[in-house]
Amino acid sequence: MTEARFGIYIHWPFCESKCPYCDFNSHAVGFVDDARWRAALLAELAHFASETNGREVGSLFFGGGTPSLMEPQSIAALIAAVRQHWPVADDLEVTLEANPSSYETARFRGFFAAGVSRLSLGVQSFDNSRLQFLGRRHTSAQAVRALEEAGGIFPRLSFDLIYALPGETPDTWRRELDLALAYAKGHVSLYQLTIEPGTPFAKARVLGADESSSVALFELSQRALTAAGMPAYEISNHARPGEECRHNLLYWTGGDYVGCGPGAHGRLTGPRGTIATRQIASPDAWLAAVEANGHGTAKGTALGPEERRDELVMMGLRLTDGLDRATFRASSGLEIEEAIDRMRLERLAEEGFLVVDARGVRATARGRRRLDAAIRTLLV
Ligand SMILES: C[S@@+](CC[C@H](N)C(=O)[O-])C[C@H]1O[C@@H](n2cnc3c(N)ncnc32)[C@H](O)[C@@H]1O
Ligand code: SF4
């Protein structure tokens, strides 16, 4: 895998309806003026291009919301603009998130022709009653059709499933995993249902899994996916070797990226250190700002050494390979032991949660089961 240290994220903040568990910056609206939004995203890309001149783009990611609701010609125009503004890697990875509705499936060929090389489908479940509970608009049959169609069109394909729904047992989750393995093409993301504050699920007091059942479900996934040749390379992401999402690896290893579109985050490193950029979150306010000023940046904040360390450790330890010494040095300017208290590292290693060696620091199988607690211990 080539190391790509620069990428671009484009956020599309609209969906056909809002799922009751989701707190992403996504909004269900009746009508979106695609041409106007395309022009604004193109303007913001041009703005960031002038600040990151000459850097080679390894990955481009259209996320949301539901970016597969964009017109294929808008996706094509944005990919063409990236190629015009920046040099791009020969094997540029272009991912598009999509929902498995029939409306979008019919447009897959258009997205591929536009330059999308990797599709990430929000399947969520293969069971109609689970899909209904999750407030999804598609059925299990539509999800399967979308996977089959996409598999015949895109060179790379991933899909998302959500587990630990109320009442989940190892048996119910095993059935989902078996179907996932039947359709997996090289990459799947398995997310434990989290109850996000302020969502309809939180208001209805839907309960997430307790710790012991979520650990059991997590272990089951690890065993099943590893046996099928798709081990976890990140706590929620599984891939056949070589099929890892390069764009997400860029985030998790502290690489730089431009973030365009409402609420998008970016990380740009220059002489002043790493600047965290954040675009205006409200779609209307972002659109107005871009039309007036050429960009919708709400904030550009220089990250202090501690903030940078915290994010590098939090993201890096989610990776199976953990924190690599050279990558950590390149992203933070520090050795791992200068950034993290040596005594705490040693204690967690002695207790069997971490391995600390010449390569770097990574969680053991035991550590991955209690990852949040281990990270909290390291970062206090
Ligand atoms: C931006 S969405 C994906 C694209 C598309 N809008 C969709 O829903 O199919 C990213 C993924 O995050 C996951 N997700 C979102 N909210 C979640 C939550 N509260 N708990 C677990 N997974 C969640 C879902 O699996 C979803 O596919
Ligand atoms: S899960 Fe996907 S489709 Fe549902 S509201 Fe969130 S971004 Fe939109």
Coordinates of C-alpha atoms and ligand atoms in Angstrom, one line a residue:
M1 CA 0.0 0.0 0.0
T2 CA 1.4 3.4 -0.9
E3 CA 1.5 5.9 1.9
A4 CA -0.7 8.9 1.1
R5 CA -0.4 11.7 3.5
F6 CA -2.9 14.1 2.0
G7 CA -6.6 13.7 1.1
I8 CA -9.8 15.6 0.5
Y9 CA -13.2 15.1 2.2
I10 CA -16.4 16.6 0.7
H11 CA -19.5 16.6 2.9
W12 CA -23.0 16.4 1.4
P13 CA -25.4 17.3 4.3
F14 CA -28.7 16.0 2.9
C15 CA -30.7 12.7 3.2
E16 CA -34.1 11.5 2.1
S17 CA -35.1 11.1 5.8
K18 CA -33.3 11.4 9.1
C19 CA -32.6 8.1 10.8
P20 CA -33.5 8.1 14.5
Y21 CA -30.0 7.1 15.7
C22 CA -28.0 9.5 13.6
D23 CA -26.3 12.6 14.8
F24 CA -24.3 13.3 11.7
N25 CA -24.7 16.7 10.1
S26 CA -27.4 15.5 7.8
H27 CA -30.8 17.0 7.1
A28 CA -34.0 15.8 5.3
V29 CA -35.2 18.6 3.0
G30 CA -37.7 18.6 0.2
F31 CA -35.6 20.1 -2.6
V32 CA -31.9 20.7 -3.1
D33 CA -30.6 23.0 -5.9
D34 CA -27.9 20.6 -7.1
A35 CA -26.3 23.1 -9.5
R36 CA -26.0 25.8 -6.8
W37 CA -24.5 23.3 -4.3
R38 CA -22.1 22.0 -6.9
A39 CA -20.9 25.6 -7.7
A40 CA -20.4 26.3 -4.0
L41 CA -18.4 23.0 -3.3
L42 CA -16.3 23.8 -6.4
A43 CA -15.6 27.3 -5.0
E44 CA -14.6 26.0 -1.7
L45 CA -12.3 23.4 -3.3
A46 CA -10.6 26.2 -5.2
H47 CA -10.2 28.1 -2.0
F48 CA -8.5 25.2 -0.3
A49 CA -6.4 24.5 -3.4
S50 CA -4.8 27.9 -3.1
E51 CA -3.7 27.0 0.5
T52 CA -2.4 23.6 -0.2
N53 CA -0.7 24.1 -3.6
G54 CA 1.2 21.2 -5.1
R55 CA 0.4 18.5 -2.5
E56 CA -0.4 15.1 -4.0
V57 CA -3.9 13.8 -3.3
G58 CA -4.0 10.1 -2.4
S59 CA -7.7 9.9 -1.5
L60 CA -11.0 11.7 -2.0
F61 CA -14.0 10.9 0.1
F62 CA -17.6 12.0 -0.5
G63 CA -19.4 11.5 2.8
G64 CA -22.6 12.7 4.4
G65 CA -25.4 12.7 4.8
T66 CA -26.1 10.8 1.6
P67 CA -23.8 12.1 -1.2
S68 CA -25.2 9.5 -3.6
L69 CA -28.2 11.8 -3.8
M70 CA -25.9 14.2 -5.7
E71 CA -26.2 14.2 -9.5
P72 CA -23.5 12.0 -11.1
Q73 CA -22.4 15.0 -13.2
S74 CA -21.8 17.0 -10.0
I75 CA -19.6 14.2 -8.6
A76 CA -17.8 14.2 -12.0
A77 CA -17.2 18.0 -11.8
L78 CA -15.9 17.8 -8.3
I79 CA -13.5 14.9 -9.1
A80 CA -12.3 16.8 -12.3
A81 CA -11.7 19.9 -10.2
V82 CA -9.6 18.0 -7.7
R83 CA -7.5 16.6 -10.6
Q84 CA -7.2 20.2 -12.0
H85 CA -6.2 21.8 -8.7
W86 CA -3.8 19.2 -7.3
P87 CA -1.4 16.5 -8.6
V88 CA -3.1 13.2 -7.8
A89 CA -1.7 9.7 -7.0
D90 CA -1.8 7.3 -9.9
D91 CA -4.0 5.0 -7.8
L92 CA -6.2 7.8 -6.4
E93 CA -8.9 6.3 -4.2
V94 CA -12.3 8.0 -4.7
T95 CA -15.0 6.8 -2.2
L96 CA -18.7 7.6 -2.3
E97 CA -21.1 6.8 0.6
A98 CA -24.4 5.6 -0.7
N99 CA -27.8 4.3 0.6
P100 CA -29.2 1.2 -1.0
S101 CA -32.4 2.7 -2.3
S102 CA -33.5 1.9 -5.8
Y103 CA -33.2 5.5 -6.8
E104 CA -29.5 5.5 -6.0
T105 CA -28.7 2.0 -7.3
A106 CA -29.9 3.1 -10.7
R107 CA -27.2 5.8 -10.7
F108 CA -24.3 3.6 -9.7
R109 CA -23.0 3.4 -13.3
G110 CA -23.1 7.2 -13.5
F111 CA -21.0 7.5 -10.3
F112 CA -18.4 5.0 -11.7
A113 CA -18.2 6.9 -15.0
A114 CA -17.7 10.0 -12.9
G115 CA -14.5 8.5 -11.4
V116 CA -15.7 6.9 -8.1
S117 CA -13.6 3.8 -7.5
R118 CA -14.9 2.7 -4.2
L119 CA -18.5 2.6 -2.9
S120 CA -19.5 2.4 0.7
L121 CA -23.1 1.3 1.2
G122 CA -25.1 1.9 4.3
V123 CA -26.7 -1.5 4.5
Q124 CA -27.1 -1.5 8.3
S125 CA -28.9 -4.9 8.4
F126 CA -30.1 -7.8 6.3
D127 CA -33.3 -8.1 8.3
N128 CA -36.4 -6.2 7.6
S129 CA -37.5 -5.8 11.2
R130 CA -34.1 -4.5 12.2
L131 CA -34.2 -2.1 9.2
Q132 CA -37.6 -0.9 10.3
F133 CA -36.4 -0.4 13.9
L134 CA -33.5 1.7 12.5
G135 CA -35.9 3.8 10.5
R136 CA -34.3 2.9 7.2
R137 CA -36.1 3.4 3.9
H138 CA -34.7 0.3 2.2
T139 CA -35.5 -3.4 2.6
S140 CA -33.2 -6.3 3.0
A141 CA -33.9 -7.3 -0.7
Q142 CA -33.0 -3.8 -1.8
A143 CA -29.7 -4.0 0.2
V144 CA -28.8 -7.3 -1.5
R145 CA -29.7 -5.9 -4.9
A146 CA -27.6 -2.8 -4.3
L147 CA -24.6 -4.9 -3.2
E148 CA -24.9 -7.2 -6.2
E149 CA -25.2 -4.2 -8.6
A150 CA -22.3 -2.3 -7.0
G151 CA -20.1 -5.4 -6.9
G152 CA -20.4 -5.6 -10.7
I153 CA -19.5 -2.0 -11.2
F154 CA -17.0 -0.7 -8.7
P155 CA -13.5 -2.1 -8.3
R156 CA -13.8 -1.7 -4.5
L157 CA -16.9 -2.1 -2.3
S158 CA -17.6 -1.8 1.4
F159 CA -20.8 -1.8 3.5
D160 CA -21.8 -0.8 7.0
L161 CA -23.8 -2.8 9.5
I162 CA -25.0 -1.8 12.9
Y163 CA -25.1 -4.3 15.8
A164 CA -26.0 -4.4 19.5
L165 CA -29.6 -3.4 18.8
P166 CA -32.0 -3.8 21.8
G167 CA -32.4 -7.5 22.5
E168 CA -29.4 -8.5 20.3
T169 CA -28.0 -11.9 21.2
P170 CA -25.0 -13.7 19.8
D171 CA -27.4 -15.8 17.6
T172 CA -29.2 -12.8 16.1
W173 CA -25.8 -11.1 15.3
R174 CA -24.3 -14.3 14.0
R175 CA -27.1 -14.5 11.4
E176 CA -26.3 -10.9 10.2
L177 CA -22.5 -11.7 10.1
D178 CA -23.1 -14.9 8.0
L179 CA -25.0 -12.8 5.4
A180 CA -22.4 -10.1 5.6
L181 CA -19.7 -12.6 4.8
A182 CA -21.7 -14.0 1.9
Y183 CA -21.8 -10.5 0.3
A184 CA -18.5 -9.0 1.5
K185 CA -16.2 -8.0 -1.3
G186 CA -13.1 -7.1 0.8
H187 CA -14.2 -4.5 3.3
V188 CA -17.0 -4.1 5.9
S189 CA -17.6 -1.7 8.8
L190 CA -19.4 -3.0 11.9
Y191 CA -20.6 -0.3 14.2
Q192 CA -22.1 -0.9 17.6
L193 CA -25.3 1.1 18.0
T194 CA -24.5 4.2 20.0
I195 CA -27.3 6.3 21.5
E196 CA -26.3 9.8 20.7
P197 CA -27.7 12.6 22.9
G198 CA -30.6 14.6 21.3
T199 CA -31.5 11.9 18.8
P200 CA -35.0 10.4 18.7
F201 CA -33.5 7.1 20.1
A202 CA -32.1 9.0 23.0
K203 CA -35.4 10.8 23.6
A204 CA -37.3 7.5 23.4
R205 CA -34.7 6.1 25.9
V206 CA -33.7 3.2 23.6
L207 CA -31.0 1.3 25.5
G208 CA -27.7 0.4 23.9
A209 CA -26.0 -2.9 24.9
D210 CA -24.5 -3.3 28.3
E211 CA -20.7 -3.7 28.5
S212 CA -20.6 -7.5 28.9
S213 CA -23.0 -8.2 25.9
S214 CA -21.2 -5.7 23.7
V215 CA -17.9 -7.3 24.5
A216 CA -19.3 -10.7 23.6
L217 CA -20.8 -9.4 20.3
F218 CA -17.5 -7.7 19.5
E219 CA -15.5 -10.9 20.1
L220 CA -17.9 -12.8 17.9
S221 CA -17.3 -10.4 15.0
Q222 CA -13.6 -10.5 15.5
R223 CA -13.6 -14.3 15.3
A224 CA -15.9 -14.6 12.3
L225 CA -14.3 -12.0 10.2
T226 CA -10.7 -13.1 11.0
A227 CA -11.7 -16.7 10.1
A228 CA -13.0 -15.3 6.8
G229 CA -9.8 -13.5 5.9
M230 CA -11.0 -10.0 6.8
P231 CA -9.4 -9.2 10.2
A232 CA -10.0 -5.9 11.8
Y233 CA -7.5 -3.2 10.9
E234 CA -9.4 -0.7 13.0
I235 CA -11.7 -1.3 15.9
S236 CA -14.9 -1.2 13.7
N237 CA -13.3 -1.8 10.2
H238 CA -12.4 -5.1 8.6
A239 CA -10.6 -5.7 5.3
R240 CA -8.8 -8.2 3.3
P241 CA -5.2 -7.2 3.3
G242 CA -4.8 -4.4 0.7
E243 CA -8.5 -3.4 0.8
E244 CA -8.2 -1.0 3.8
C245 CA -9.8 2.4 3.2
R246 CA -6.9 4.6 2.5
H247 CA -8.8 7.8 3.3
N248 CA -9.8 6.7 6.7
L249 CA -6.2 5.4 7.4
L250 CA -5.1 8.9 6.6
Y251 CA -7.3 10.3 9.4
W252 CA -6.3 7.6 11.9
T253 CA -2.5 8.0 11.2
G254 CA -2.6 11.8 11.6
G255 CA -2.3 12.8 7.9
D256 CA -3.5 16.1 6.4
Y257 CA -6.8 16.6 4.7
V258 CA -9.0 19.3 3.3
G259 CA -12.6 19.3 4.6
C260 CA -15.1 21.0 2.3
G261 CA -18.9 21.3 2.8
P262 CA -21.1 22.1 5.8
G263 CA -19.5 21.1 9.1
A264 CA -16.5 19.4 7.5
H265 CA -13.3 19.2 9.5
G266 CA -9.8 19.4 8.1
R267 CA -6.3 19.2 9.3
L268 CA -3.6 21.2 7.6
T269 CA 0.0 21.2 8.7
G270 CA 2.3 24.1 8.0
P271 CA 5.0 26.2 9.6
R272 CA 2.6 27.1 12.5
G273 CA 1.9 23.4 13.3
T274 CA -1.3 21.6 12.6
I275 CA -4.4 23.8 12.0
A276 CA -7.8 22.3 12.6
T277 CA -10.3 23.7 10.2
R278 CA -14.1 23.5 10.6
Q279 CA -16.7 24.7 8.1
I280 CA -20.0 26.3 9.1
A281 CA -22.3 23.5 10.0
S282 CA -25.7 24.9 8.9
P283 CA -26.2 24.1 5.2
D284 CA -28.0 27.4 4.5
A285 CA -25.4 29.5 6.4
W286 CA -22.5 27.6 4.7
L287 CA -24.0 28.1 1.3
A288 CA -24.5 31.9 1.9
A289 CA -20.9 32.2 3.2
V290 CA -19.4 30.5 0.3
E291 CA -21.4 32.5 -2.2
A292 CA -20.3 35.7 -0.4
N293 CA -16.7 34.9 0.4
G294 CA -15.6 31.9 -1.6
H295 CA -15.4 29.6 1.5
G296 CA -17.4 28.7 4.6
T297 CA -14.7 28.3 7.1
A298 CA -16.1 28.9 10.6
K299 CA -12.8 28.4 12.4
G300 CA -9.2 27.6 11.9
T301 CA -7.5 26.7 15.2
A302 CA -3.9 25.9 15.7
L303 CA -3.8 22.7 17.8
G304 CA -1.7 22.8 20.9
P305 CA 0.8 20.0 21.4
E306 CA -1.5 18.3 24.0
E307 CA -4.6 18.4 21.8
R308 CA -2.6 17.0 18.9
R309 CA -1.1 14.3 21.0
D310 CA -4.6 13.3 22.3
E311 CA -6.1 13.0 18.9
L312 CA -3.1 11.0 17.5
V313 CA -3.3 8.6 20.4
M314 CA -7.0 8.2 20.4
M315 CA -7.1 7.5 16.7
G316 CA -3.9 5.5 16.5
L317 CA -4.8 3.0 19.2
R318 CA -8.0 2.2 17.4
L319 CA -5.8 0.7 14.6
T320 CA -4.7 -2.9 14.9
D321 CA -1.2 -1.8 14.0
G322 CA -1.5 0.9 16.7
L323 CA 0.9 3.9 16.9
D324 CA 3.9 3.6 14.6
R325 CA 6.9 5.3 15.9
A326 CA 8.0 7.0 12.7
T327 CA 4.5 8.1 11.8
F328 CA 3.9 9.5 15.3
R329 CA 7.1 11.4 15.1
A330 CA 6.2 12.8 11.7
S331 CA 2.7 13.9 12.8
S332 CA 3.6 15.3 16.3
G333 CA 7.3 16.1 16.3
L334 CA 7.7 14.0 19.4
E335 CA 8.7 10.4 20.3
I336 CA 5.8 8.4 21.8
E337 CA 7.5 8.3 25.2
E338 CA 7.9 12.1 25.2
A339 CA 4.2 12.5 24.5
I340 CA 2.8 9.8 26.8
D341 CA 3.8 9.2 30.4
R342 CA 6.2 6.2 30.4
M343 CA 5.0 4.8 33.7
R344 CA 1.4 4.6 32.4
L345 CA 2.5 2.9 29.2
E346 CA 4.5 0.4 31.3
R347 CA 1.6 -0.3 33.6
L348 CA -0.8 -0.9 30.8
A349 CA 1.7 -3.2 29.1
E350 CA 2.3 -5.2 32.4
E351 CA -1.5 -5.5 32.8
G352 CA -1.7 -7.0 29.3
F353 CA -3.6 -4.1 27.6
L354 CA -0.8 -2.8 25.4
V355 CA 2.3 -3.9 23.6
V356 CA 5.2 -1.4 23.6
D357 CA 8.1 -2.3 21.4
A358 CA 10.5 -1.0 18.7
R359 CA 7.6 -0.7 16.2
G360 CA 5.4 1.4 18.5
V361 CA 2.4 1.0 20.8
R362 CA -0.6 -1.1 20.1
A363 CA -3.6 -2.6 22.0
T364 CA -3.6 -6.4 22.7
A365 CA -6.8 -8.3 22.1
R366 CA -7.6 -7.7 25.8
G367 CA -6.9 -4.0 25.4
R368 CA -9.2 -3.7 22.4
R369 CA -12.1 -5.0 24.5
R370 CA -11.5 -2.1 26.9
L371 CA -10.0 0.4 24.5
D372 CA -11.8 3.5 25.7
A373 CA -10.7 2.9 29.3
A374 CA -7.1 2.2 28.3
I375 CA -6.9 5.4 26.2
R376 CA -8.4 7.4 29.1
T377 CA -5.7 6.0 31.4
L378 CA -3.0 7.1 29.0
L379 CA -4.2 10.6 28.4
V380 CA -5.1 11.9 31.8
Ligands
LIG1 C1 -22.8 9.0 7.2 S1 -23.4 7.4 7.5 C2 -23.4 6.5 6.0 C3 -24.0 6.9 4.7 C4 -25.4 6.8 4.5 N1 -26.0 8.1 4.9 C5 -26.2 5.7 5.2 O1 -26.7 5.9 6.3 O2 -26.3 4.7 4.6 C6 -22.1 6.5 8.2 C7 -22.4 5.3 9.0 O3 -22.4 5.5 10.4 C8 -23.1 4.5 11.0 N2 -23.8 5.2 12.1 C9 -24.4 6.4 12.1 N3 -24.9 6.7 13.3 C10 -24.7 5.6 14.1 C11 -25.0 5.3 15.5 N4 -25.6 6.1 16.3 N5 -24.6 4.1 16.0 C12 -23.9 3.2 15.2 N6 -23.6 3.5 13.9 C13 -24.0 4.7 13.4 C14 -24.0 3.9 10.1 O4 -23.7 2.5 9.9 C15 -23.8 4.7 8.8 O5 -23.8 3.9 7.6
SF4_2 S1 -27.5 7.3 8.9 FE1 -27.1 8.0 6.8 S2 -29.1 8.2 5.8 FE2 -29.5 8.0 8.0 S3 -29.7 10.2 8.6 FE3 -27.5 9.5 9.0 S4 -26.4 10.1 7.2 FE4 -28.6 10.2 6.7

